[in-house]
């Protein structure tokens, strides 16, 4: 039970153990633990930030979709209006063309009718004259019978 | 009783268990005595003659008078007294160094193979210890900056804890086989040796003085022990009070740990004394005593777990507190 040299031996041993712990145990372990702590902290911060970013991105995408929808609507309505306008225009043009063609055809027809009448008049007059010559057998001059012929021509015209 | 197996009385059993294995220098002319094994006088004489080349004294012991100085293992109180200060408790040194090396081995290993992402369970346990000690040091040591305090606290806590835990090893488990192979005494709990606790306390005290003088300056240190608590006009009284206060630190530190663990060990031994091993002489009452002994031993062991951890913690805590005091610029009273 008495104190003896063991005391000194134990003091040396204790000093050595403390020194070892001081040099080789405490600093690396504590540094590693602190490194992990900071890593965890950073990880948590990062995840929080990315969660925020995801929410932002979602909002942005919603906005973009809405915008695209309204744009599409605009485009559609524009296209509709344009096509209607094109149809209207072409209708108007076609009507105009039709009217033009119809009037020109009418004019032609009118002209043809006048010509035909003239030719018919001419032919008829000649035919009548020759027929009348055959029937009468005598000369019919214009000077003598011109009035009669003119009268029949006027009747024919009617 | 457990002691009967080795042919001792209970008194001798206790003394045997409370004696360290001491290796020291014995002077010329010193008489060494050994307990002679055997039943008859002839057997005992033969034991003395064959085993140790000694004479049998006709009663209990083999005897030998040294013709020159030499280093021997102590066998009894007279040997110890003759050895004086220059003797070493082999068992205390062996077990404390073994346990300290185990502590360093595991912790240095953990530091080397430290994994941030995939820690092993052992690493987590070690981290827990570091975290615990770091918390205590951060909470208590606020007076200054010193990178030595935390590692010292860790060393003290884990080392003392491991040494205290040896107290939970059944009292005869290691000493009995050791005696069979020729080691006469063996105390397996280093903290039940005053040498060890005093060595720790003295080392802490030396560090306390060193850091006190380093931080306050020699003049400041002298002032701190002479000008408080009553002021300069009561200098002798101040000195007296402060010196006692200072000396009480290592003394209380050493004796608290030693006393707690020694008492704990003693109770284990007393309980062990209740348990019989000699089955031939076992009676009904003896069976009852055995059962009581086993039960008591279990209860005391469970309670002792608390003491073991608590004493390690108190030693560490007080060390940190003393280090904090050593770093305080102005003593507060």
XYZ file of N, CA, C and O in Angstrom, chain A residues 1-11 13-14 17-18 20-22 24-26 28-30 32-33 35-36 39, chain B residues 85 87-89 92 96-97 100 104 108 114-117 123 127 130 147 150-151 155 159 195-196 199-200 203 206 258:
232
model
N 0.818 -1.209 0.000
C 0.000 0.000 0.000
C 0.852 1.259 0.000
O 0.383 2.335 -0.320
N 2.118 1.061 0.369
C 2.998 2.234 0.418
C 3.286 2.742 -0.984
O 3.256 1.997 -1.950
N 3.581 4.038 -1.040
C 3.998 4.583 -2.328
C 5.397 4.080 -2.631
O 6.252 4.014 -1.753
N 5.613 3.703 -3.884
C 6.955 3.289 -4.279
C 7.255 3.760 -5.699
O 6.543 4.611 -6.235
N 8.285 3.183 -6.297
C 8.715 3.616 -7.624
C 7.635 3.522 -8.686
O 7.724 4.190 -9.726
N 6.610 2.718 -8.444
C 5.491 2.607 -9.384
C 4.923 3.990 -9.727
O 4.549 4.262 -10.863
N 4.909 4.840 -8.691
C 4.396 6.202 -8.859
C 5.084 6.908 -10.023
O 4.420 7.460 -10.914
N 6.421 6.825 -10.026
C 7.172 7.501 -11.096
C 6.896 6.843 -12.448
O 6.676 7.529 -13.447
N 6.878 5.514 -12.424
C 6.599 4.787 -13.661
C 5.251 5.174 -14.234
O 5.116 5.424 -15.436
N 4.259 5.263 -13.364
C 2.919 5.611 -13.831
C 2.849 7.036 -14.335
O 2.112 7.330 -15.276
N 3.608 7.930 -13.702
C 3.609 9.322 -14.174
C 4.184 9.404 -15.575
O 3.648 10.099 -16.446
N 4.248 6.948 -17.761
C 3.282 6.309 -18.664
C 2.131 7.264 -18.983
O 1.732 7.416 -20.144
N 1.641 7.926 -17.954
C 0.533 8.872 -18.126
C 0.934 9.999 -19.083
O 0.188 10.339 -20.014
N 1.013 8.665 -22.604
C -0.342 8.465 -23.143
C -0.963 9.801 -23.550
O -1.570 9.917 -24.609
N -0.810 10.793 -22.677
C -1.370 12.114 -23.004
C -0.725 12.650 -24.277
O -1.403 13.156 -25.166
N 0.669 11.013 -26.753
C 0.174 10.276 -27.925
C -1.214 10.756 -28.305
O -1.519 10.991 -29.467
N -2.054 10.876 -27.303
C -3.432 11.291 -27.535
C -3.468 12.696 -28.133
O -4.233 12.999 -29.030
N -2.580 13.534 -27.618
C -2.516 14.946 -28.028
C -2.062 15.062 -29.477
O -2.521 15.898 -30.235
N -1.695 12.232 -31.864
C -2.165 11.304 -32.898
C -3.636 10.929 -32.800
O -4.171 10.289 -33.698
N -4.291 11.254 -31.715
C -5.683 10.820 -31.575
C -6.642 11.997 -31.702
O -7.501 12.026 -32.561
N -6.455 12.964 -30.835
C -7.444 14.042 -30.740
C -7.550 14.888 -32.016
O -8.658 15.021 -32.562
N -6.696 14.525 -35.340
C -7.309 13.975 -36.562
C -8.767 13.599 -36.372
O -9.589 13.858 -37.257
N -9.094 13.019 -35.212
C -10.485 12.605 -35.002
C -11.412 13.813 -34.962
O -12.464 13.836 -35.594
N -10.994 14.836 -34.228
C -11.857 16.017 -34.095
C -11.999 16.718 -35.447
O -13.095 17.134 -35.829
N -11.765 15.366 -38.396
C -12.632 14.561 -39.266
C -14.095 14.750 -38.883
O -14.968 14.888 -39.733
N -14.348 14.793 -37.568
C -15.737 14.951 -37.123
C -16.283 16.313 -37.501
O -17.434 16.460 -37.900
N -15.238 18.067 -40.015
C -15.423 18.059 -41.465
C -16.781 17.453 -41.808
O -17.529 18.000 -42.629
N -17.096 16.341 -41.139
C -18.378 15.718 -41.417
C -19.532 16.655 -41.029
O -20.499 16.803 -41.761
N -19.951 19.161 -43.608
C -20.519 18.540 -44.817
C -22.023 18.374 -44.691
O -22.784 18.653 -45.608
N 11.341 2.550 -1.075
C 10.701 3.264 -2.186
C 11.019 2.648 -3.539
O 10.192 2.622 -4.430
N 10.848 0.180 -5.466
C 10.233 -1.093 -5.818
C 9.105 -0.784 -6.795
O 8.600 0.336 -6.818
N 8.753 -1.772 -7.593
C 7.740 -1.514 -8.617
C 6.613 -2.528 -8.544
O 6.871 -3.728 -8.404
N 5.395 -2.010 -8.630
C 4.230 -2.903 -8.642
C 4.032 -3.401 -10.069
O 3.450 -2.716 -10.902
N 0.314 -3.579 -11.372
C -0.278 -2.272 -11.683
C 0.276 -1.721 -12.988
O -0.469 -1.291 -13.872
N -2.090 -1.405 -16.278
C -2.378 -0.026 -16.689
C -1.782 0.251 -18.065
O -2.430 0.866 -18.916
N -0.569 -0.236 -18.307
C 0.039 -0.017 -19.621
C -0.721 -0.789 -20.694
O -0.952 -0.272 -21.790
N -3.966 1.110 -21.256
C -3.672 2.373 -21.944
C -3.330 2.129 -23.401
O -3.744 2.880 -24.287
N -5.158 3.527 -26.755
C -4.497 4.236 -27.847
C -4.644 3.469 -29.163
O -4.875 4.070 -30.214
N -6.227 5.417 -32.163
C -5.365 5.773 -33.293
C -5.858 5.071 -34.553
O -5.895 5.653 -35.640
N -10.584 6.573 -40.425
C -11.822 7.333 -40.254
C -12.563 7.447 -41.583
O -11.993 7.802 -42.607
N -13.844 7.086 -41.555
C -14.650 7.184 -42.765
C -15.781 8.177 -42.543
O -16.532 8.059 -41.580
N -15.865 9.154 -43.435
C -16.915 10.168 -43.282
C -18.282 9.602 -43.630
O -19.265 9.872 -42.956
N -18.315 8.789 -44.706
C -19.621 8.331 -45.197
C -20.076 7.030 -44.548
O -21.248 6.860 -44.271
N -16.208 3.019 -34.715
C -15.880 4.424 -34.975
C -16.952 5.343 -34.389
O -16.640 6.382 -33.807
N -16.374 8.186 -31.724
C -16.835 9.553 -31.982
C -17.703 10.058 -30.841
O -17.629 11.217 -30.439
N -15.454 11.060 -28.032
C -14.783 12.320 -28.349
C -15.768 13.471 -28.180
O -15.454 14.507 -27.583
N -4.632 23.429 -26.225
C -4.986 22.239 -27.011
C -4.700 20.950 -26.254
O -5.074 19.884 -26.693
N -8.170 18.993 -23.785
C -9.158 18.017 -24.265
C -8.554 16.621 -24.442
O -9.126 15.641 -23.957
N -7.388 16.501 -25.110
C -6.796 15.158 -25.205
C -6.462 14.570 -23.838
O -6.612 13.356 -23.631
N -7.877 11.085 -22.462
C -6.978 10.034 -21.969
C -7.390 9.605 -20.570
O -7.519 8.411 -20.284
N -8.941 5.911 -20.074
C -7.963 5.055 -19.393
C -8.466 4.650 -18.008
O -8.456 3.470 -17.641
N -0.524 4.055 -5.830
C 0.570 4.555 -6.674
C 0.036 5.133 -7.980
O 0.487 6.177 -8.435
N -0.924 4.403 -8.572
C -1.423 4.856 -9.862
C -2.267 6.119 -9.720
O -2.055 7.096 -10.432
N -0.131 8.969 -8.991
C 0.660 9.377 -10.152
C -0.175 10.257 -11.073
O 0.283 11.301 -11.548
N -1.427 9.856 -11.319
C -2.313 10.666 -12.159
C -2.547 12.030 -11.519
O -2.413 13.077 -12.159
N 0.553 14.195 -11.617
C 0.804 14.707 -12.966
C -0.124 15.872 -13.262
O 0.306 16.912 -13.790
N 1.080 18.850 -11.327
C 2.261 19.483 -11.924
C 1.845 20.334 -13.120
O 2.297 21.468 -13.287
N -8.908 6.196 -5.618
C -8.346 5.031 -4.926
C -9.347 4.475 -3.920
O -9.630 3.267 -3.909
